mmCIF file of C-alpha atoms in Angstrom:
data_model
loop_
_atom_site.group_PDB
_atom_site.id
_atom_site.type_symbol
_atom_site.label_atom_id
_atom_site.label_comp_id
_atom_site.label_asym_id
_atom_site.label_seq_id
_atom_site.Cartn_x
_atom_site.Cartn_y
_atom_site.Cartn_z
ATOM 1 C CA UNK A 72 34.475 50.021 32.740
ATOM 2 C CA UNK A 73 33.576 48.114 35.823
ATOM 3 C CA UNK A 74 36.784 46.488 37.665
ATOM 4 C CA UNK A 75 35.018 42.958 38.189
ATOM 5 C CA UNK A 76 38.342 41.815 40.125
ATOM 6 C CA UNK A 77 38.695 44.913 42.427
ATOM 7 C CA UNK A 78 35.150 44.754 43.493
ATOM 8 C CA UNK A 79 34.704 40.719 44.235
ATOM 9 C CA UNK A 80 37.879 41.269 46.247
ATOM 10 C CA UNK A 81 36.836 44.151 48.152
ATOM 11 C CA UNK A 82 33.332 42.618 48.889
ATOM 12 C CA UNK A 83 34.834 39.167 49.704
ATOM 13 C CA UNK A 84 37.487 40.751 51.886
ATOM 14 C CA UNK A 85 34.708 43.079 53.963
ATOM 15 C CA UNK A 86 33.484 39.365 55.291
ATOM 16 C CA UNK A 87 30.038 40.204 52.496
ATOM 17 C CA UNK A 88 28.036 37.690 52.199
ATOM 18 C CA UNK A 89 26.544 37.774 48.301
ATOM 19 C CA UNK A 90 25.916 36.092 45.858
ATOM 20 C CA UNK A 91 26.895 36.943 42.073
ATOM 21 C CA UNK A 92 24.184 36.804 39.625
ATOM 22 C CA UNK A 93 23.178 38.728 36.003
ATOM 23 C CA UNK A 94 25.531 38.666 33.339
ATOM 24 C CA UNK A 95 29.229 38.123 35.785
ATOM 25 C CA UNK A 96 27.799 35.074 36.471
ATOM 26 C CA UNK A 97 27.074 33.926 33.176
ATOM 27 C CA UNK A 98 30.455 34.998 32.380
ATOM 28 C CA UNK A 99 31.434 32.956 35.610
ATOM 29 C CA UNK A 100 29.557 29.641 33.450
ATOM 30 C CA UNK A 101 31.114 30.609 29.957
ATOM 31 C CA UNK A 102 28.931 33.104 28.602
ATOM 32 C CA UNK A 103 30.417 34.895 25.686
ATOM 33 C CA UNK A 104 28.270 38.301 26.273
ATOM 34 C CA UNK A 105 29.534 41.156 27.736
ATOM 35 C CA UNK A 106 28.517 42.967 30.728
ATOM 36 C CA UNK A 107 29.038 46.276 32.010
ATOM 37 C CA UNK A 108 27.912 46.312 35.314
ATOM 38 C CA UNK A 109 28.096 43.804 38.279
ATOM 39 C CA UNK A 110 24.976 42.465 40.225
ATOM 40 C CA UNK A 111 25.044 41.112 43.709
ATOM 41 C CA UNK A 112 22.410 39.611 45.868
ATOM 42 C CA UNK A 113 23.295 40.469 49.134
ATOM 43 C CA UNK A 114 22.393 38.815 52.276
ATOM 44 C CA UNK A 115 19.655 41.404 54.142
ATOM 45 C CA UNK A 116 20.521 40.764 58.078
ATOM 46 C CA UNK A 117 22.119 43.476 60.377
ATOM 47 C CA UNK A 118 25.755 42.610 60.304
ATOM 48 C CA UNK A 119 26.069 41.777 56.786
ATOM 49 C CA UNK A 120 24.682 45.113 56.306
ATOM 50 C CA UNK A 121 27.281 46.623 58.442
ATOM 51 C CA UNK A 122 30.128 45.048 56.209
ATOM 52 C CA UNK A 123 28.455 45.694 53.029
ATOM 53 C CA UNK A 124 28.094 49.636 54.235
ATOM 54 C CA UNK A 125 31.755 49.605 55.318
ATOM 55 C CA UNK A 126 33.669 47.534 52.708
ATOM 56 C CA UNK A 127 31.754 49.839 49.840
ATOM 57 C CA UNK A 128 32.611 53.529 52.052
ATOM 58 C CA UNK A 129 35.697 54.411 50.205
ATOM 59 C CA UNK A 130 34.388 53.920 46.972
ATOM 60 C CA UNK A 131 31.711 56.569 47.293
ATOM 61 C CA UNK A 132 28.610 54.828 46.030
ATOM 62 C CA UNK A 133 26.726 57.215 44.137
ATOM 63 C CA UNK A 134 22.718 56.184 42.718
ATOM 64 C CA UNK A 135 23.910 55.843 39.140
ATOM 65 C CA UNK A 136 22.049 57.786 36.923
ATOM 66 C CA UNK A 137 21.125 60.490 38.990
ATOM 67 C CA UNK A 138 21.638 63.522 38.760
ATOM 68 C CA UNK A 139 25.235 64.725 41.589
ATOM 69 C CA UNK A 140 24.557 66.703 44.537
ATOM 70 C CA UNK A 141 21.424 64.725 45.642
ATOM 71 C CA UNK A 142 20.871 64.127 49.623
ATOM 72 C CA UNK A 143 22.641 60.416 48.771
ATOM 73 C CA UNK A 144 24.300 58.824 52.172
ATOM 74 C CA UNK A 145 25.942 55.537 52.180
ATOM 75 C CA UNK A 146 25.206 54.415 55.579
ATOM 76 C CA UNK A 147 23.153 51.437 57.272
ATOM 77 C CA UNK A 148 20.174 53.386 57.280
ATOM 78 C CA UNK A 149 19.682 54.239 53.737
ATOM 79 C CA UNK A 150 20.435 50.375 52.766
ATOM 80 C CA UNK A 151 18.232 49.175 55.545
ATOM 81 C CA UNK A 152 15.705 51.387 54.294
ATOM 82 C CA UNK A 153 16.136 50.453 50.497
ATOM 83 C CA UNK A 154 16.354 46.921 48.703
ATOM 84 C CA UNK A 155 17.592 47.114 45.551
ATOM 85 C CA UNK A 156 20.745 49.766 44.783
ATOM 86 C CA UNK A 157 22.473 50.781 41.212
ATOM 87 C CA UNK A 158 25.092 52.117 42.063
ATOM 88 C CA UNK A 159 28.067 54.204 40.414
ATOM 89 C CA UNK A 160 31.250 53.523 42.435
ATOM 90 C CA UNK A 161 34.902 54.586 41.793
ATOM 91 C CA UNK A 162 35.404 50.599 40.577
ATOM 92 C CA UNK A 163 32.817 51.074 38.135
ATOM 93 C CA UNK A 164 29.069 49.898 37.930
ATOM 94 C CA UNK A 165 27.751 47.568 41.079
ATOM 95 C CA UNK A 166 24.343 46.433 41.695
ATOM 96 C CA UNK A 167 23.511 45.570 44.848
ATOM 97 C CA UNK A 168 20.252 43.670 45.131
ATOM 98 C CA UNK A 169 17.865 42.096 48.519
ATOM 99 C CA UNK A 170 15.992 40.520 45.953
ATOM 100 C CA UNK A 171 15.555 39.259 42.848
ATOM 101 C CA UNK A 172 12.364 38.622 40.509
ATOM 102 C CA UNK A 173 11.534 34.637 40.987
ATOM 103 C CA UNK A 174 14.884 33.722 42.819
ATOM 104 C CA UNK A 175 14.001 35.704 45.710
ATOM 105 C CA UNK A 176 16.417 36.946 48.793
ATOM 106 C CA UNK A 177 20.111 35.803 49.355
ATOM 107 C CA UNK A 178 18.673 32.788 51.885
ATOM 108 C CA UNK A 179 16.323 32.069 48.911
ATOM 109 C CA UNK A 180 18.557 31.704 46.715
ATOM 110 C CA UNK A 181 21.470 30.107 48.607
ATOM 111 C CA UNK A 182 20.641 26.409 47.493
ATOM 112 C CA UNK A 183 20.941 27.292 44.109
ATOM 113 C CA UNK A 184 23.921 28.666 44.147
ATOM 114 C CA UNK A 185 27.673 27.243 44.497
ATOM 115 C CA UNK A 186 30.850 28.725 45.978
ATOM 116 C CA UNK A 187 33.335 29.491 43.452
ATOM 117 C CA UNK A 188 36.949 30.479 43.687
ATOM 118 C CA UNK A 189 37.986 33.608 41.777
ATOM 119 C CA UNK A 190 41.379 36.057 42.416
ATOM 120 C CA UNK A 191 42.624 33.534 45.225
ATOM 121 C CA UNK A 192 38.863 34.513 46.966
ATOM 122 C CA UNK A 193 36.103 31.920 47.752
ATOM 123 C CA UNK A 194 32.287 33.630 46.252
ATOM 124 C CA UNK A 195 29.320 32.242 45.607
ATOM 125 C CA UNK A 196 27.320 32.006 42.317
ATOM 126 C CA UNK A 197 23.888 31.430 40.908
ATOM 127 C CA UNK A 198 23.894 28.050 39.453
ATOM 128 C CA UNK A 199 23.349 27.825 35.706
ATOM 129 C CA UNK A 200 19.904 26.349 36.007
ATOM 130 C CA UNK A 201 18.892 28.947 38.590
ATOM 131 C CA UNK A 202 19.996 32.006 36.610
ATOM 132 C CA UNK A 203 18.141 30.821 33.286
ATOM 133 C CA UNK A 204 15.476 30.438 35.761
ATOM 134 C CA UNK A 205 15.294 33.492 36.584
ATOM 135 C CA UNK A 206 15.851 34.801 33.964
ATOM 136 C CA UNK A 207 12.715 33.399 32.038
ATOM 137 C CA UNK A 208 10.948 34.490 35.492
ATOM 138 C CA UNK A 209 11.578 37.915 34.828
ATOM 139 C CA UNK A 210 10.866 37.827 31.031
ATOM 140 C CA UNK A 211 13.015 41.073 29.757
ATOM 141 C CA UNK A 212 12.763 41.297 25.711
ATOM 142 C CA UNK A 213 16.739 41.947 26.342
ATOM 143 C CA UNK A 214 17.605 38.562 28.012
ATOM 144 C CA UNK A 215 15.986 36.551 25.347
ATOM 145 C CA UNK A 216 19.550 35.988 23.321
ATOM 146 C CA UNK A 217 21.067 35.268 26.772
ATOM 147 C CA UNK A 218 19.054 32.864 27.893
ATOM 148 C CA UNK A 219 18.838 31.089 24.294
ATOM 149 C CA UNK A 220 22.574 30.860 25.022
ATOM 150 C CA UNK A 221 22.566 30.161 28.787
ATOM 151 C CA UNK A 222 20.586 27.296 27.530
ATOM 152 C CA UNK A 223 22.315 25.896 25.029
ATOM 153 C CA UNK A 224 25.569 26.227 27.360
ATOM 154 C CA UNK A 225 23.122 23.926 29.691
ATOM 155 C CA UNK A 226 22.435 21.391 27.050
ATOM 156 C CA UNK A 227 26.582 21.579 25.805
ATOM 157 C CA UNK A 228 27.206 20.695 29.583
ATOM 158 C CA UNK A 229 24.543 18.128 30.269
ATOM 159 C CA UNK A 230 25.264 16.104 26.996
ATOM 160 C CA UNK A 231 29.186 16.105 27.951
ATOM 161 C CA UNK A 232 28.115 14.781 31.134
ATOM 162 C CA UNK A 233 25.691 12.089 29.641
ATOM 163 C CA UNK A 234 28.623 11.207 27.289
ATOM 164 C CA UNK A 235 30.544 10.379 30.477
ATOM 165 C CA UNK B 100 9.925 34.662 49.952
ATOM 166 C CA UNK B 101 10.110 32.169 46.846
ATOM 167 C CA UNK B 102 7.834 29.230 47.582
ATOM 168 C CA UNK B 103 8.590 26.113 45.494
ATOM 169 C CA UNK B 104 5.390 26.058 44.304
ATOM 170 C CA UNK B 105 6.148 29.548 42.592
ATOM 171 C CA UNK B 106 9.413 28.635 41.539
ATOM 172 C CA UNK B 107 7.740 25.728 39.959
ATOM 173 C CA UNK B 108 5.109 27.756 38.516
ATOM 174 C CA UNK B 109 7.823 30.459 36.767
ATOM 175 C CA UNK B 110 9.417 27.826 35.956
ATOM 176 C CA UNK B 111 8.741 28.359 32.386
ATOM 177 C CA UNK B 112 6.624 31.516 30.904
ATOM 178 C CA UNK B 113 5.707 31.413 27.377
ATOM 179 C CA UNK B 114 8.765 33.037 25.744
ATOM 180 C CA UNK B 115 10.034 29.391 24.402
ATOM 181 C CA UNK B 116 9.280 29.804 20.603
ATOM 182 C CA UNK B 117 11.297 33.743 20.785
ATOM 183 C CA UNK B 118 14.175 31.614 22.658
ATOM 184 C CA UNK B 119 14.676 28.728 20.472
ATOM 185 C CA UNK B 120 14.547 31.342 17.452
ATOM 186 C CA UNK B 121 17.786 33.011 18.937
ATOM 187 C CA UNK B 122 18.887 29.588 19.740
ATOM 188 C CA UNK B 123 19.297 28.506 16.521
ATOM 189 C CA UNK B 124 21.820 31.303 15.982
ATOM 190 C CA UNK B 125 23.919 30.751 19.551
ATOM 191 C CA UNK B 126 27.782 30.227 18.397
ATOM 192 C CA UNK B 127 28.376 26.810 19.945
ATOM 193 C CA UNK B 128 31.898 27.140 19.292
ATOM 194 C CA UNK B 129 32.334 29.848 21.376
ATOM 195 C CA UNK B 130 30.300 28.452 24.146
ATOM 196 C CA UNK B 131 32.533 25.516 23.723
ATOM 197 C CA UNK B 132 36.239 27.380 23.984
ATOM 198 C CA UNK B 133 34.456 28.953 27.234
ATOM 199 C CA UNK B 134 33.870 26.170 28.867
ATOM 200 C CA UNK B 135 37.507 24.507 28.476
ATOM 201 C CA UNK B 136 38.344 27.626 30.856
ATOM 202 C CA UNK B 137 37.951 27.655 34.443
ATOM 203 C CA UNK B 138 35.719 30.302 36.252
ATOM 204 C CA UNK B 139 38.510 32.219 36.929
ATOM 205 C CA UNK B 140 40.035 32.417 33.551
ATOM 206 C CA UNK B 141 36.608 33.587 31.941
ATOM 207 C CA UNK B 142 36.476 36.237 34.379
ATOM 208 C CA UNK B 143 39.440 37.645 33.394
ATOM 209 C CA UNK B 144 38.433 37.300 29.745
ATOM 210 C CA UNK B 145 35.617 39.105 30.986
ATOM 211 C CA UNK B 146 37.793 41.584 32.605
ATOM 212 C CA UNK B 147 40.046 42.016 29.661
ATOM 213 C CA UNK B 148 37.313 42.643 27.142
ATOM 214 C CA UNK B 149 36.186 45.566 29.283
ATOM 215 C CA UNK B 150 39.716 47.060 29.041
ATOM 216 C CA UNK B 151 39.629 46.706 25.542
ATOM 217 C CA UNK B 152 35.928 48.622 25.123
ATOM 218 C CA UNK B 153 37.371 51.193 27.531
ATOM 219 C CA UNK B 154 40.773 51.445 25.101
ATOM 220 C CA UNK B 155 38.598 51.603 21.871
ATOM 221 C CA UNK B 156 36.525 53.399 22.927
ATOM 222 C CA UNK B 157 39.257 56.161 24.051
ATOM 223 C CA UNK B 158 40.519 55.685 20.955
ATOM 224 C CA UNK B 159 37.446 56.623 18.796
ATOM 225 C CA UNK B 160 36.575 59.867 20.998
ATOM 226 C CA UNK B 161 39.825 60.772 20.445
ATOM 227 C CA UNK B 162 39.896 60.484 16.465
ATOM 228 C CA UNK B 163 36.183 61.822 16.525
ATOM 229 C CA UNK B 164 38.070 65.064 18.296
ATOM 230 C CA UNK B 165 40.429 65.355 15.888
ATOM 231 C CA UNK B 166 38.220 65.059 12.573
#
């Protein structure tokens, strides 16, 4: 299972700049679904990349899925040459995403996000709205009974704010 | 790039009548303990209930092994 803690800590500690979206951050707004893996959008300029590269080094990143002994090297190069990773690590499951579908890169999508404190560390996190946005953007069959919930959450928390 | 046009335009596809099915089903109660928590607090809920998948999960290999 994925250590959520370990790997927000590590990232936040490298100096990363990311942003925590999929099913962490609906945990983050008080989703009761699981999730097994955790998805960042990470900010695509030079440095950042050097810090992502280097926080994420001793916890051999692996393409999960694949099959071991491929060519893989976690370096600058091979994330400045990709966009979207899933990766295996020793902390479990991480995604590491330059975009989404809809929401776009990390500068895209840094207005609709907050920053959040979590394990004595200051993240950021899609907002609510945003992630149900994109969400419905990307229309997955297998986000349908998380967004019906992401959106009644919305309505629980808009109504308790109406109500004062 | 996301243009707000586009964002505008995604704003809502036509999945609305599948969502408010599962909607009617959502366990507000739940939704509602969650959100007396802060962030940090559901993460480690979050956290937790992985341990516990990883535990029973353990625990069924191991009694599958020793049917």
């Amino acid at each position: 299972m994925t250590n959520f803690r370990r790997l927000i800590e590590i990232l936040t500690d490298g100096g990363v700049e990311f942003i925590v979206v999929g099913g962490v951050a609906a945990a983050a707004h008080g989703a009761v679904r699981a999730t097994l893996d955790l998805d960042v959008v990470y900010r695509r300029t030079r440095d950042n990349l050097q810090r992502l590269v280097s926080s994420l080094t001793e916890l051999r990143p692996y393409p999960r899925g694949a099959p071991p002994g491929l060519p893989f090297v976690w370096d600058e190069r091979t994330v400045q040459n990709g966009l979207n990773f899933t990766l295996k690590t020793e902390l479990g499951s991480l995604d590491l995403l330059g975009e989404i579908t809809a929401g776009g890169s990390y500068d895209d999508l840094l207005d609709h996000s907050d920053e959040i404190q979590v394990f004595g560390r200051r993240c950021r996190c899609i907002r609510l709205d945003e992630l149900i946005r994109v969400k419905r953007a990307a229309g997955r069959p297998k986000d349908y009974e998380a967004i019906a919930e992401l959106e009644r959450m919305l309505e629980l928390i808009e109504s308790k704010r109406d109500d004062g | 790039m996301v243009k707000s046009s586009q964002r505008q335009e995604l704003q809502r596809p036509p999945l609305d009548p599948v969502i408010e099915a599962y909607k009617r089903d959502v366990d507000v109660s739940l939704l509602l303990e969650n959100l007396r928590m802060t962030v940090e607090e559901r993460l480690i809920a979050l956290a937790s209930l992985g341990e516990l998948i990883d535990e029973m999960q353990r625990g069924v290999r191991l009694a599958r092994a020793g049917r």
